[in-house]
Amino acid sequence: MTAFQDLPPPPDYDEARDRAQRERLMAVWHTPTGWRKFSAVNNEIVGRWYALTAFGFFVFAGILALMIRTQLAVPDNDFLSMELYNQVFTMHGTVMMFLFAVPIFEAVAIMVLPEILGARDLPFPRLSAFGFWCFLIGGVFVCGSILFGAAPAGGWFMYTPLSSDPEQTGIGTDIWLLGLSFIEVASIAAAVELIVGVLKSRPPGMRLNLMPLYCWYVLVVGGMILFAFPPLIAGDLLLEMERAFDWAFFDTERGGDPLLWQHLFWIFGHPEVYIIFLPSVALVATILPTFARRPMVGYSWIVLSAVGIAFLSFGLWVHHMFTTGLPNISLSFFSAASEAVALPTGIQIFCFLATLLMGRSVGSVPMLFTGGALAIFVFGGLTGVMVALVPFDWQAHDSYFVVAHLHYTLIGGMLFPLMAGIWYWYPFATDKTMSERLGRWSFWMMFAGFNIAFLPMHWTGVMGMPRRIWTYAADTGWGPINMVSTVGAFLFAAGFAVFAWDVLRPKRNQPPTRRNPWDAGTMEWAKEVPDKPWGCRSIPLITTRYPLWEQEDIVGQIDRGEWFLPDAQEGKREMIVTDILDGRPIFVQRVSGPTYKTLLAAMFLGACFILATFKLWLAAVLCGAGFTATILWWLWTATARIPEKEEKDCGRGLRLPVYMSGNASVGWWAMFITMVGDMTAFFGLVFAYFFFWTVHPEFPPEGTRSPAFSWLTLGMVLLVAAWVLVAGARRWNGQAKTGRARAALALAGLPALSGLGALAQACLVSGLDPTRHAFDATCWVLVLWLGAHLLAGFVMLGYCVARSWAGILTPRYDADLRNSALYWDFMLATSLLVYALLALFPLLSEGGVA
Amino acid sequence: MSRRTFPQREERHDDTLAFICRFTDRRTGGPYAPRGRHAIFRLKLAPLSATLLLAGCSGPHNWLSGAGREAMRIEALFWPLLIGAGLIWTAVMTLAVVAYRTAEKGGTERQVRAYVVWGGVVFPAVVLTGLLATGLLTLRGIAAQPAAHTVAVDGEQWWWRVRYEGPEGPVVSANEIRLPRGETVRFELTSDDVIHSFWAPAIGGKMDLIPGRTTQLTLTPEKTGSWGGICAEFCGSAHAQMLFRLVVMEPEAYARWLADEARPAQATGPGLEVFLDEGCGACHSIRGTKAQGPVGPDLTHFAGRETLGAGIRPVSRTALRNWIRYPEAIKPGVRMPGYPDMPDARLDRLVDYLMALK
């Protein structure tokens, strides 16, 4: 790295200076104690809460699984009633997928990512905390419903029209839709945080190709969440609109189509599988080199494979729909794509095996779990190859064969590597070690229990047992084999109980571990024992993939404060933000400290969703307003503050600015990434429009007028005008024409809101009634979507005007305005698409203007 | 496992699994019970007599029953896939153990790359291409074949409405489908409420019934007997108890049966009065009577079926009495109301009548 070739040498070690620096760092990064601990936002503590909560939900869903197994152990059993069983299996799937598998990835990543990157924290610590509180509130709400017998009971993929009929599926489905949407929003927030974390908070010198593999996987999975969750949010929106307001999306009598839900669900649902799987591969890719005592073989192969899986996973969703009567050509295409995904998976596994082969392996409990994961996952992958063949799937689909297959992939591909990861990072998180003996016991009990439970299940499927049945007759012959599975399930659970005990048992008398107990090569093990809340004492220059192995005395240099940011003179929490590609330091980001505002905001938002579930609209709207106010308060007091000086000495002659706006800043990237996800949800709605267009011979249907062209065009012109004003305001503010900028910002809301009114009027004058036909409903939902976004944009404009008046937003310090303007760029794109769809597309398809 | 439900063995079979099944069926009295042939297989396989094999070859819902051409085509995929998967799994695990035990043999980057390319790319690519081709050929072989008969099946919560094309117009029945052996049948699948999935594993694969569209499935039964069918897509409360029977008959017997089925009900008696008095006719039809209800299963030839309640109880006087009195206890969620207070004498007359609807 040319930029770092002539760094001045570090100052000689001075114990007094070191002590003073450490005291200042401690004062700044100190975690609140007692009750105030709940205001903490630091990644290590939030990550720990997140992980414990996710494991809590895992235990809950595991108990549900044991209830399922008990019910199925013998034919004609009456341990559970039909109603309860249907709720139990729905909740088992839902909780495992939404409240455990994805959140635990985010929990672990929040906990270790900054340390692996040698960063002090993630760029938006309060966002992590907010995401955690949302997850906790939403999760407890969804899980709690089963105690009132009101849990969702439609299966975790909630197929319409069963789920769109409020009479058949009561409040449970609303709880599912709104509770999970709430949690999905939190998941997306965490994904934004992690993507920005990987891209912008790497240590100086860490170019993309030096990044630890773990970070690559986090980046890939974060990106997948960004593109996979939004289609489900769009689907949730459509389904809840049908349930709550009778809008016609899935009702065939009114032009809807139940398959639309399946498409939207599986466009989310299949990538979801890889969103769950890849983070665990990331753990293996981190653990394996440590115990093979050598760097991972085939770094670029692995990165390319992970990216390849991410792309392919978005082209596989139809293999969940092989039995819906699609044409053979689609079946063949998706069958081929599903087989193809085995290739990048195979490459990764062979790179791992090659690493083992070339290294000198050391045995350990994490390696035991990794080996068990390999044995289970490879088998699940092989049955996956089977069910990807359409004819085979016609037998296996929705049978216990598929239940066995998916548990082999998820438990082998996710749970076992995760246990290895917990074992591996336990000393990192707690400075203590787990018991080797208990570790082996828990592994072998879980491994044996799992295979006893799930291997026979393939045969249960071959014997024709479909999934999701609460009872079966003895003459089916399914009894004995189900009993075997049940016994295995209890053994598996007992094994996990051993593990849980080992994690939780008090270890007060155990001496702290030595530093870097596994002799690993990655940065997180540079941390001191006992733990310090600031992460890295000084942030080193990274020139290798395994700094602790390949950079001499790096730990000593870090400890002596010889590298960057060794001090906190200004009493601020600080981290270095670097360039995306080459890890060049750009500026010092001041991150925010403990607060209760995140908790308050999460409570308001949670209350808003929960009240909406019970159709208490007024109270829900009030809570929504409370949420917005809290968010504005939080942003106003903690973000984009004008620094006391322009530049800061970071040590070793590195001077960095302490404020940046635009695309150098992390806030701009967070906005950009969030809006990419937001656009993806919008595309889910666009997909709905085109889906209806393809299934209907005439769309708009006969007797329906398209939204009035003239009103749409007027609306479009007004929306473009609003965007021009916002873009102008950004420009004028930059040129110090503050008055003109304020005026433009204040005025921009006028054309925006009247443009929205014109779009709504276009639908009204054409007599579009969302409860009448899917066409009407789709047009209205597009306008509704745009409208909600314009309102949010309107609030941003007001915020910027107020900041400008208050003198916090100036020509030099304009991050808020730049981020808002970026939002409005996306609004322009959304508006143009809505216009194209509502006004221009009907011209093409029907050849006339309404 | 009860013997009653086993299909009767009608002829000699030589399909893939027969030799294993012969062994296991010796105990269960299943359709493959040995008749003195292939003793050598029995000897060799004796130690393998595990629950899995025992269970894996029996039951009315088994994929490997070899009772339909489509099921057999899929079975022909299944065994090579299973054995291949076993071999690949063993190879990968052996590699892993060897790699783990090898103490720093080294090896150049080139060797490693060759290892990854051959093991991770070339080998799986070749195998997967071959599998895909085989899978697609099989798909072409079993999807939408020209059919001699059409049967319309309409999924209801939670039973099956069946409509045959009789010589003199449609013949409506429920929860039991009779098919001629050796002839290809096209099923036209529809639903008016929610999504169901039609699955008779012994004969062939499944297909969903989706509101708003008609899906198709072709099946060619090859063995006479009574096979199991079940709804495979979760369809609400009583999904678990939405079964049907698939009875395969010789073509001549089938033709006779269909002609019979097309006739209106032959039975008479005081039970019909009870049936109409209690309002049963509001939901059920019995052709040739005033009962023309379109909601529930057609009962014209009710007693000619093997099961009641959509495949969940054998048709018998006791089962029928219980069903009429307490349907909710037998099938929670069922739409049919119970008649717990019907006097015994009245119930007897009703049951007499229904049991006479052959």
XYZ file of C-alpha atoms in Angstrom, chain A residues 35-549:
515
model
C -30.515 -1.057 35.329
C -28.818 1.394 33.016
C -27.336 -1.565 31.208
C -30.507 -1.618 29.102
C -29.432 1.628 27.531
C -26.217 0.034 26.232
C -25.675 0.059 22.486
C -22.157 -1.331 22.141
C -21.933 -4.196 19.684
C -20.531 -6.720 22.137
C -23.322 -6.362 24.637
C -26.131 -6.000 22.081
C -24.755 -8.981 20.186
C -24.819 -11.040 23.365
C -28.435 -10.095 24.140
C -29.356 -10.805 20.557
C -27.762 -14.256 20.622
C -29.302 -15.211 23.960
C -32.744 -14.077 22.827
C -32.441 -15.993 19.565
C -31.434 -19.110 21.509
C -34.392 -18.537 23.798
C -36.680 -18.669 20.778
C -34.792 -21.747 19.565
C -35.549 -23.526 22.828
C -39.196 -22.479 22.565
C -39.488 -23.807 19.015
C -37.579 -26.914 20.068
C -40.144 -27.633 22.772
C -42.835 -27.272 20.117
C -40.912 -29.813 18.037
C -40.923 -32.252 20.941
C -44.667 -31.773 21.263
C -45.020 -32.593 17.565
C -42.871 -35.697 17.954
C -44.818 -36.825 21.018
C -48.105 -36.467 19.180
C -46.841 -38.442 16.183
C -45.109 -41.182 18.176
C -48.094 -43.529 17.917
C -51.084 -43.716 15.571
C -54.379 -42.120 16.607
C -52.710 -40.213 19.422
C -54.589 -37.537 21.357
C -51.738 -35.814 23.177
C -52.461 -32.633 21.210
C -55.781 -31.541 19.780
C -56.076 -30.854 16.080
C -56.300 -27.087 16.661
C -53.290 -26.995 18.911
C -51.215 -29.236 16.659
C -51.855 -26.982 13.667
C -50.697 -24.004 15.713
C -47.706 -25.882 17.070
C -46.271 -26.970 13.724
C -46.887 -23.525 12.224
C -45.111 -21.871 15.115
C -42.255 -24.387 15.071
C -41.420 -23.502 11.473
C -42.081 -19.812 11.861
C -40.043 -19.366 15.018
C -37.127 -21.464 13.801
C -36.901 -19.607 10.510
C -37.760 -16.034 11.479
C -36.838 -15.811 15.154
C -33.835 -18.086 15.294
C -32.052 -18.888 12.053
C -31.788 -15.390 10.607
C -31.484 -13.401 13.867
C -28.748 -15.670 15.199
C -26.665 -14.849 12.124
C -27.157 -11.177 12.819
C -26.463 -11.662 16.515
C -23.167 -13.434 15.936
C -22.172 -10.971 13.233
C -22.959 -7.969 15.434
C -20.926 -9.539 18.203
C -17.783 -10.490 16.278
C -17.692 -8.490 13.045
C -16.230 -5.269 14.479
C -13.587 -7.223 16.360
C -12.663 -9.254 13.273
C -12.290 -5.952 11.478
C -10.343 -4.412 14.327
C -13.062 -1.771 14.578
C -14.297 -0.289 17.839
C -17.945 -0.818 17.023
C -20.314 -0.996 14.102
C -21.033 2.301 12.344
C -24.598 2.540 13.741
C -24.565 1.066 17.254
C -27.974 2.502 18.097
C -29.468 0.917 15.010
C -28.259 -2.489 16.221
C -29.814 -1.856 19.599
C -33.067 -0.686 18.000
C -33.117 -3.808 15.820
C -32.580 -5.985 18.868
C -35.462 -4.407 20.807
C -37.778 -4.771 17.803
C -36.767 -8.417 17.523
C -37.411 -9.048 21.201
C -40.803 -7.306 21.284
C -42.027 -8.784 18.003
C -40.757 -12.244 18.878
C -42.401 -12.335 22.275
C -45.655 -11.121 20.720
C -45.646 -13.803 18.019
C -44.613 -16.601 20.393
C -46.923 -15.499 23.161
C -49.961 -15.938 20.942
C -49.810 -19.706 21.372
C -50.437 -19.375 25.104
C -53.818 -17.863 24.246
C -54.578 -20.484 21.615
C -54.462 -17.685 19.076
C -51.299 -18.608 17.237
C -51.138 -18.740 13.441
C -52.179 -22.145 12.124
C -51.667 -21.986 8.370
C -48.209 -23.510 8.083
C -45.092 -21.364 8.012
C -45.602 -20.550 4.354
C -49.116 -19.343 4.999
C -50.578 -20.286 1.632
C -53.494 -18.321 0.316
C -56.473 -18.625 0.001
C -56.533 -20.506 3.308
C -54.664 -17.661 4.970
C -56.595 -14.903 3.205
C -59.896 -16.126 4.641
C -60.311 -14.415 8.026
C -62.998 -16.904 9.017
C -60.805 -19.961 8.672
C -57.599 -18.484 9.991
C -58.384 -16.047 12.748
C -56.242 -13.462 14.417
C -53.258 -15.825 14.295
C -52.609 -14.996 10.669
C -52.683 -11.272 11.408
C -50.222 -11.855 14.229
C -48.038 -13.766 11.804
C -48.209 -11.116 9.087
C -47.767 -8.012 11.214
C -45.498 -9.515 13.868
C -43.152 -10.935 11.284
C -43.183 -7.820 9.102
C -42.067 -5.939 12.184
C -39.240 -8.425 12.755
C -38.300 -8.405 9.073
C -37.867 -4.649 9.244
C -35.466 -5.194 12.148
C -33.636 -7.870 10.163
C -33.225 -5.532 7.234
C -31.961 -2.804 9.574
C -29.337 -5.194 10.899
C -28.409 -6.217 7.355
C -27.878 -2.572 6.379
C -25.720 -2.115 9.442
C -23.626 -5.189 8.653
C -23.165 -4.349 4.972
C -22.000 -0.835 5.802
C -19.863 -2.317 8.560
C -18.045 -4.626 6.162
C -17.710 -2.060 3.423
C -16.735 1.003 5.415
C -15.348 0.123 8.817
C -12.430 -2.080 7.890
C -9.029 -1.307 9.371
C -6.603 0.734 7.287
C -4.898 -1.341 4.638
C -7.436 -4.124 4.561
C -8.266 -4.211 0.884
C -11.261 -6.258 -0.217
C -9.057 -9.209 -1.077
C -7.493 -9.244 2.386
C -10.854 -9.322 4.105
C -11.382 -12.385 6.301
C -13.746 -14.878 4.644
C -16.219 -14.346 7.451
C -16.694 -10.758 6.307
C -17.234 -11.830 2.720
C -20.031 -14.105 3.825
C -21.571 -11.374 5.971
C -21.481 -9.058 2.982
C -23.059 -11.639 0.679
C -25.736 -12.633 3.191
C -26.497 -9.006 4.031
C -27.022 -8.363 0.337
C -29.260 -11.410 0.058
C -31.407 -10.251 2.983
C -31.729 -6.924 1.245
C -33.144 -8.537 -1.887
C -34.980 -11.487 -0.364
C -36.930 -10.069 2.574
C -38.610 -7.169 0.743
C -40.663 -9.397 -1.632
C -42.115 -11.079 1.447
C -42.888 -7.703 2.981
C -44.702 -6.822 -0.253
C -46.562 -10.136 -0.040
C -47.411 -9.510 3.625
C -48.767 -6.110 2.682
C -51.016 -7.556 -0.028
C -52.244 -10.368 2.192
C -52.959 -8.125 5.148
C -54.780 -5.641 2.882
C -56.964 -8.502 1.690
C -57.615 -9.754 5.208
C -58.188 -6.394 6.865
C -59.820 -4.371 4.075
C -61.005 -7.027 1.638
C -58.754 -5.838 -1.198
C -58.792 -8.473 -3.945
C -55.364 -9.993 -4.485
C -55.737 -13.712 -3.915
C -59.473 -14.266 -4.398
C -59.994 -15.960 -7.771
C -63.571 -14.774 -8.020
C -62.347 -11.196 -8.149
C -59.417 -11.659 -10.492
C -56.894 -12.523 -7.783
C -54.670 -15.569 -7.823
C -53.438 -17.669 -4.895
C -50.241 -18.532 -6.772
C -49.105 -14.901 -6.552
C -48.513 -15.463 -2.844
C -46.512 -18.612 -3.527
C -44.270 -16.730 -5.943
C -43.693 -13.810 -3.578
C -43.221 -16.132 -0.639
C -40.693 -18.381 -2.337
C -38.786 -15.537 -3.989
C -38.116 -14.757 -0.358
C -38.207 -18.325 0.910
C -35.567 -19.933 -1.194
C -32.848 -17.320 -0.780
C -33.804 -17.490 2.900
C -32.441 -21.031 2.989
C -29.069 -19.779 1.797
C -29.306 -16.731 4.065
C -29.401 -19.270 6.872
C -26.796 -21.588 5.399
C -24.031 -19.201 4.294
C -23.345 -17.580 7.695
C -22.671 -21.040 9.039
C -20.325 -21.780 6.167
C -18.692 -18.536 7.226
C -18.186 -19.955 10.705
C -16.624 -23.093 9.256
C -14.393 -20.948 7.033
C -13.227 -19.126 10.161
C -12.806 -22.118 12.437
C -11.221 -24.541 9.997
C -7.990 -22.627 9.258
C -7.417 -22.153 12.989
C -7.463 -25.873 13.650
C -5.768 -26.844 10.394
C -3.035 -24.409 11.421
C -2.825 -22.825 7.978
C -4.613 -20.217 5.871
C -7.684 -21.313 3.977
C -6.963 -22.815 0.593
C -8.736 -21.308 -2.408
C -9.753 -17.937 -0.957
C -10.958 -16.568 -4.289
C -12.771 -19.806 -5.154
C -14.678 -19.597 -1.910
C -15.598 -15.952 -2.359
C -16.767 -16.533 -5.918
C -18.760 -19.585 -4.840
C -20.506 -17.644 -2.101
C -21.405 -14.896 -4.550
C -22.474 -17.545 -7.061
C -24.768 -19.217 -4.551
C -26.277 -15.849 -3.738
C -27.130 -15.226 -7.384
C -28.361 -18.735 -8.091
C -30.507 -18.803 -4.971
C -32.757 -16.143 -6.476
C -33.448 -18.344 -9.473
C -34.642 -21.464 -7.700
C -37.857 -20.505 -6.034
C -40.125 -22.413 -8.383
C -38.740 -25.739 -7.169
C -41.057 -25.274 -4.204
C -43.908 -25.141 -6.718
C -43.185 -28.187 -8.874
C -46.632 -29.617 -8.154
C -48.668 -26.535 -9.021
C -49.161 -27.534 -12.646
C -46.644 -25.172 -14.241
C -45.588 -25.882 -17.832
C -42.834 -28.441 -18.308
C -40.460 -25.855 -19.716
C -40.486 -23.839 -16.461
C -40.140 -27.024 -14.461
C -37.099 -28.051 -16.493
C -35.458 -24.658 -16.171
C -35.872 -24.474 -12.413
C -34.863 -28.100 -12.017
C -31.604 -27.364 -13.842
C -30.986 -24.226 -11.787
C -31.617 -26.176 -8.594
C -29.094 -28.826 -9.576
C -26.583 -26.135 -10.520
C -26.499 -24.713 -7.005
C -24.769 -27.912 -5.901
C -21.660 -26.786 -7.806
C -20.620 -23.742 -5.770
C -21.527 -25.656 -2.619
C -19.259 -28.495 -3.725
C -16.406 -26.092 -4.425
C -16.582 -24.668 -0.935
C -16.630 -28.105 0.659
C -13.631 -29.196 -1.396
C -11.705 -26.053 -0.483
C -12.337 -26.902 3.177
C -11.190 -30.480 2.673
C -8.086 -29.264 0.820
C -7.275 -26.967 3.737
C -7.529 -29.891 6.136
C -5.392 -31.995 3.845
C -2.627 -29.432 3.565
C -2.678 -28.419 7.187
C -1.835 -30.276 10.348
C -5.137 -30.655 12.027
C -5.708 -30.255 15.730
C -8.665 -31.925 17.368
C -11.161 -29.859 19.342
C -14.855 -29.737 20.135
C -15.509 -27.072 17.474
C -13.873 -29.386 14.938
C -16.069 -32.227 16.151
C -19.167 -30.167 15.516
C -17.762 -29.105 12.145
C -17.223 -32.725 11.182
C -20.743 -33.622 12.279
C -22.042 -30.701 10.256
C -20.227 -31.977 7.170
C -21.630 -35.495 7.560
C -25.182 -34.248 7.994
C -25.110 -31.456 5.477
C -23.589 -33.504 2.663
C -26.373 -36.038 3.083
C -28.973 -33.273 3.040
C -27.371 -31.846 -0.074
C -27.553 -35.216 -1.799
C -31.244 -35.636 -1.029
C -31.588 -32.051 -2.264
C -30.201 -33.150 -5.610
C -32.891 -35.846 -5.619
C -35.838 -33.583 -4.874
C -34.607 -31.080 -7.464
C -35.560 -33.672 -10.111
C -39.167 -32.877 -10.976
C -40.538 -36.450 -11.184
C -38.916 -37.383 -7.913
C -40.293 -34.256 -6.322
C -43.787 -35.231 -7.415
C -43.517 -38.047 -4.900
C -41.321 -36.368 -2.294
C -42.938 -32.924 -2.225
C -44.806 -32.170 1.017
C -44.003 -35.639 2.325
C -41.823 -36.563 5.278
C -38.998 -37.138 2.805
C -38.848 -33.381 2.366
C -39.154 -32.846 6.107
C -36.105 -35.075 6.544
C -34.250 -33.355 3.713
C -34.792 -29.857 5.022
C -33.774 -30.776 8.548
C -30.589 -32.391 7.230
C -29.679 -29.229 5.359
C -30.675 -26.820 8.114
C -29.307 -28.709 11.096
C -26.190 -29.860 9.244
C -25.801 -26.614 7.364
C -26.757 -24.262 10.133
C -27.142 -25.590 13.666
C -24.024 -27.769 13.955
C -21.671 -25.131 12.511
C -23.346 -22.611 14.800
C -22.634 -24.799 17.827
C -19.043 -25.059 16.620
C -18.991 -21.279 16.346
C -20.380 -20.777 19.834
C -17.823 -23.157 21.235
C -15.079 -21.396 19.281
C -16.027 -17.870 20.288
C -17.162 -18.625 23.814
C -13.760 -17.650 25.253
C -13.862 -14.550 23.083
C -17.219 -13.465 24.483
C -16.777 -14.470 28.121
C -13.056 -14.999 28.826
C -13.976 -18.495 30.066
C -13.938 -21.892 28.387
C -16.585 -24.549 28.046
C -16.063 -28.083 29.279
C -14.404 -30.397 26.795
C -16.111 -33.414 28.351
C -19.598 -31.907 28.260
C -18.864 -30.727 24.743
C -18.156 -34.240 23.537
C -21.193 -35.585 25.343
C -23.465 -32.964 23.849
C -22.034 -33.507 20.388
C -22.478 -37.259 20.347
C -25.940 -37.104 21.894
C -27.052 -34.523 19.384
C -25.428 -36.258 16.455
C -26.888 -39.642 17.314
C -30.252 -38.202 18.303
C -30.496 -36.204 15.125
C -29.805 -39.153 12.867
C -32.117 -41.459 14.787
C -34.848 -38.864 14.460
C -34.414 -37.762 10.887
C -32.805 -40.603 8.921
C -35.903 -42.830 9.282
C -38.043 -39.865 8.276
C -36.915 -40.307 4.676
C -38.598 -43.693 4.834
C -41.675 -42.293 6.503
C -41.924 -40.160 3.394
C -41.391 -43.125 1.093
C -44.233 -44.816 2.905
C -46.408 -41.928 1.835
C -46.797 -39.873 4.998
C -47.506 -36.228 4.142
C -46.217 -33.442 6.365
C -48.437 -31.345 8.619
C -50.853 -34.061 9.650
C -51.736 -34.219 13.314
C -52.902 -37.836 13.300
C -52.698 -40.987 11.239
C -54.349 -44.388 11.323
C -52.516 -47.537 12.338
C -53.170 -49.280 9.024
C -50.925 -46.808 7.225
C -47.949 -48.593 8.772
C -46.350 -45.289 9.800
C -46.435 -46.031 13.524
C -43.190 -47.865 14.379
C -40.983 -45.645 12.305
C -42.472 -42.513 13.836
C -41.761 -43.908 17.276
C -38.098 -44.257 16.319
C -38.016 -40.622 15.186
C -39.584 -39.483 18.429
C -37.008 -41.308 20.530
C -34.249 -39.705 18.468
C -35.785 -36.267 18.870
C -35.718 -36.549 22.646
C -32.101 -37.707 22.607
C -31.248 -34.742 20.370
C -32.995 -32.386 22.786
C -31.144 -33.911 25.733
C -27.861 -33.327 23.916
C -28.766 -29.705 23.412
C -29.695 -29.410 27.084
C -26.173 -30.554 27.988
C -24.796 -27.888 25.679
C -27.073 -25.197 27.102
C -26.086 -26.128 30.644
C -22.435 -25.868 29.696
C -22.997 -22.406 28.218
C -24.996 -21.097 31.154
C -23.487 -22.818 34.186
C -21.710 -20.366 36.482
C -17.968 -20.267 35.896
C -17.014 -17.709 38.508
C -14.252 -19.862 39.947
C -12.738 -20.687 36.600
C -9.599 -18.652 35.843
C -9.810 -16.492 32.727
C -8.557 -18.085 29.515
C -5.227 -17.150 28.094
C -5.208 -14.671 25.284
C -5.995 -16.190 21.860
C -6.622 -19.650 23.342
C -6.937 -21.380 19.944
C -3.878 -19.641 18.452
C -6.073 -18.257 15.711
C -4.960 -15.857 13.006
C -7.794 -13.363 12.774
C -8.036 -9.993 14.456
C -10.791 -10.698 16.990
C -8.341 -12.754 19.047
C -6.089 -9.759 19.553
C -8.466 -8.637 22.271
C -7.199 -8.394 25.790
C -8.107 -10.681 28.669
C -9.950 -9.604 30.721
C -12.102 -7.995 28.119
C -12.051 -4.265 27.427
C -15.149 -2.537 26.073
C -13.253 -0.589 23.425
C -12.355 -3.627 21.322
C -8.991 -2.871 19.755
C -6.558 -0.782 21.846
C -5.159 0.852 18.685
C -6.284 0.070 15.172
C -3.468 -1.516 13.203
C -2.491 -1.389 9.559
C -3.532 -4.711 8.062
C -1.460 -6.175 5.252
C -2.324 -9.871 5.465
C -5.343 -12.154 5.673
C -4.281 -13.667 9.004
C -2.607 -10.755 10.801
C -2.000 -12.623 14.052
C -0.053 -15.272 12.173
